[in-house]
Coordinates of C-alpha atoms and ligand atoms in Angstrom, one line a residue:
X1 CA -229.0 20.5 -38.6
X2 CA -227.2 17.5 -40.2
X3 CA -229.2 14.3 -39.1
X4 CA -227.3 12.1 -36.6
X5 CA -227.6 8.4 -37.5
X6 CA -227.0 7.7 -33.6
X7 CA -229.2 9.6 -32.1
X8 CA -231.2 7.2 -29.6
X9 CA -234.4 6.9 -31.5
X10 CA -232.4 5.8 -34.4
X11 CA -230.9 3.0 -32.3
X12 CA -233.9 1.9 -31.2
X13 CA -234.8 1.3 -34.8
X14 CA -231.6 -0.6 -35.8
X15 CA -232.8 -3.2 -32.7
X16 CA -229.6 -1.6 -30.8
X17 CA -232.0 -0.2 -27.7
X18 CA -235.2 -2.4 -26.5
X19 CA -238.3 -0.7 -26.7
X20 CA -242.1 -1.0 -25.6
X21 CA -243.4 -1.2 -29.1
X22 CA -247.2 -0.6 -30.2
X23 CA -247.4 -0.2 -33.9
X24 CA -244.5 -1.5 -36.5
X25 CA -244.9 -1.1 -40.4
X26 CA -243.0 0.3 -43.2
X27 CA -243.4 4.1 -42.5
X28 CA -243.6 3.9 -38.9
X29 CA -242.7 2.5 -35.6
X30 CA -244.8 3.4 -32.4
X31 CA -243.6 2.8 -28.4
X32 CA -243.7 3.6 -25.1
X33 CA -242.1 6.9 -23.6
X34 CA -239.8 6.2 -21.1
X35 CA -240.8 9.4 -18.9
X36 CA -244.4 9.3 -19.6
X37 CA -246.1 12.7 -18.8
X38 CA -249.9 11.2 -19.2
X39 CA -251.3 8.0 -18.7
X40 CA -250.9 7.3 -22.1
X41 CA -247.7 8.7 -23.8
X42 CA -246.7 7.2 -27.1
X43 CA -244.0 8.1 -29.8
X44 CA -244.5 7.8 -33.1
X45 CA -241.3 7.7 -35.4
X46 CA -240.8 7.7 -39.0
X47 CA -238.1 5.1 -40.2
X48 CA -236.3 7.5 -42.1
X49 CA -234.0 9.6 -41.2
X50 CA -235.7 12.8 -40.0
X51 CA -234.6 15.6 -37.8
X52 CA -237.7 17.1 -36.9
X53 CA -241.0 17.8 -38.0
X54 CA -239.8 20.9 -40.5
X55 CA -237.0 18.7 -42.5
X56 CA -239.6 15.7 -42.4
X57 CA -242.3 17.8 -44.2
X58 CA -239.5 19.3 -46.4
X59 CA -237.6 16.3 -46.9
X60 CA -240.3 13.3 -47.0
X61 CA -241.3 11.6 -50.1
X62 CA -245.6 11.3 -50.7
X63 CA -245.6 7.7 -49.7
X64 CA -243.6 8.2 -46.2
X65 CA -245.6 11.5 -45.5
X66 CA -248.9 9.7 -46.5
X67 CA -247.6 6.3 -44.8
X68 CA -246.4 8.4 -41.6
X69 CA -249.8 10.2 -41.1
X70 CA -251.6 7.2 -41.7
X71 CA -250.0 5.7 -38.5
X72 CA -250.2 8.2 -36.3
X73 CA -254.0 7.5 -37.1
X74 CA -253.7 3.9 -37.0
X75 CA -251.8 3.9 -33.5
X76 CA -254.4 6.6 -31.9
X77 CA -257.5 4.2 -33.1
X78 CA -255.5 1.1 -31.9
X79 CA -254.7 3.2 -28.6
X80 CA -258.5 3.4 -28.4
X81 CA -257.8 7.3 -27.3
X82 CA -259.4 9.0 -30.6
X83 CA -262.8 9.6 -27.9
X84 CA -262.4 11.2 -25.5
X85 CA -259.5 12.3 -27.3
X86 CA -255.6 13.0 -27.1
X87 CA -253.0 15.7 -27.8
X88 CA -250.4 15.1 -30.5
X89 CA -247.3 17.4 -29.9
X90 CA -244.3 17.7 -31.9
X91 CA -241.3 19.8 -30.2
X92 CA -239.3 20.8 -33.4
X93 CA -235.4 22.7 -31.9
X94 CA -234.5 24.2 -28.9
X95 CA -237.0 26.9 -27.9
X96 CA -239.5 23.4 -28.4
X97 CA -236.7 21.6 -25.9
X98 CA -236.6 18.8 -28.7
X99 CA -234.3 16.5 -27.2
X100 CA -233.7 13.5 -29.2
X101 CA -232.9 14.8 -32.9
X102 CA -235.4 12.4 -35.0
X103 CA -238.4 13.4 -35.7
X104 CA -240.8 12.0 -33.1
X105 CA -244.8 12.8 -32.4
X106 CA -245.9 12.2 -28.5
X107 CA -249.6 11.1 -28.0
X108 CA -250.5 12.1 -24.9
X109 CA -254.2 10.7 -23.5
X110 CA -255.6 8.9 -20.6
X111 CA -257.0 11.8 -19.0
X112 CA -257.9 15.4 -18.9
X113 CA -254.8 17.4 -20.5
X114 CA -254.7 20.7 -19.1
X115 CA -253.4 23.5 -21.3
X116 CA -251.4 23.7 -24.3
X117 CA -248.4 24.9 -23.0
X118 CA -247.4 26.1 -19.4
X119 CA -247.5 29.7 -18.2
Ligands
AMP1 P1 -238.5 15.5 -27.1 O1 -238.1 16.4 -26.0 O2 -239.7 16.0 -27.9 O3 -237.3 15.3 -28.1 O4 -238.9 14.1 -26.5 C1 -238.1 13.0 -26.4 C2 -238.8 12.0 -25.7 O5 -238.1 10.8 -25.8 C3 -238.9 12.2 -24.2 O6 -240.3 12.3 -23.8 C4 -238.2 11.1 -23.5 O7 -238.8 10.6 -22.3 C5 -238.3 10.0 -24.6 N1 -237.2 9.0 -24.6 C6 -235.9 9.2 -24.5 N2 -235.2 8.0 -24.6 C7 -236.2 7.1 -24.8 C8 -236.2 5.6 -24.9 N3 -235.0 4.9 -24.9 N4 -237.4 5.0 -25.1 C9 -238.5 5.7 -25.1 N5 -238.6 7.0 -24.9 C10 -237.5 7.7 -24.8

């Protein structure tokens, strides 16, 4: 799938859409979902352009899969959610239900989590 450069999560790294932001730097931008489905439900976003997890781990040079990684970490510990712990979900095309077509990981935390996946 051919990345589209205005797909929301894009504008809300070009300063076009406001966000609840948690963690900036040069690989990464964290916020606030806007439907959370836990107490605590963060983003994490690359700032390049990435469909998905599989084009970003294909694609992604060392230092933005390294930089990436590293502030997923970084957000999590700043979160304070690393005990008791969290879930960190990727939903990667349409049997996942990805909706918004740059890559994004949701932290999920604040309470007990239930399941992986819904039967
Ligand atoms: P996914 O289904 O994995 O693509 O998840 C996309 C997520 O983006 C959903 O949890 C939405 O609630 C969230 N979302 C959509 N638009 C915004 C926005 N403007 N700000 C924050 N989160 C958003």
């Amino acid at each position: 799938m051919a990345y589209d450069p205005n797909n929301i999560f894009a504008r809300i790294l070009r300063g076009e859409i406001p966000n609840r932001t948690v963690y900036d730097d040069d690989f990464a931008l964290a916020f606030h979902d806007i439907n959370p489905q836990a107490p605590i439900h963060v983003l994490v976003i690359p700032k390049g352009a990435y469909t998905d997890l599989a084009d970003f781990g294909a694609r992604a040079t060392p230092d933005e899969l390294a930089g990436f990684f590293r502030a997923v970490a970084a957000v999590a510990a700043q979160l304070g959610i690393v005990e008791p712990g969290f879930r960190a979900l990727c939903n990667t095309g349409s049997d996942a239900h990805q909706e918004v077509p740059h890559f994004h990981v949701h932290l999920f935390a604040g309470a007990p989590l239930g399941p992986m996946l819904a039967r």
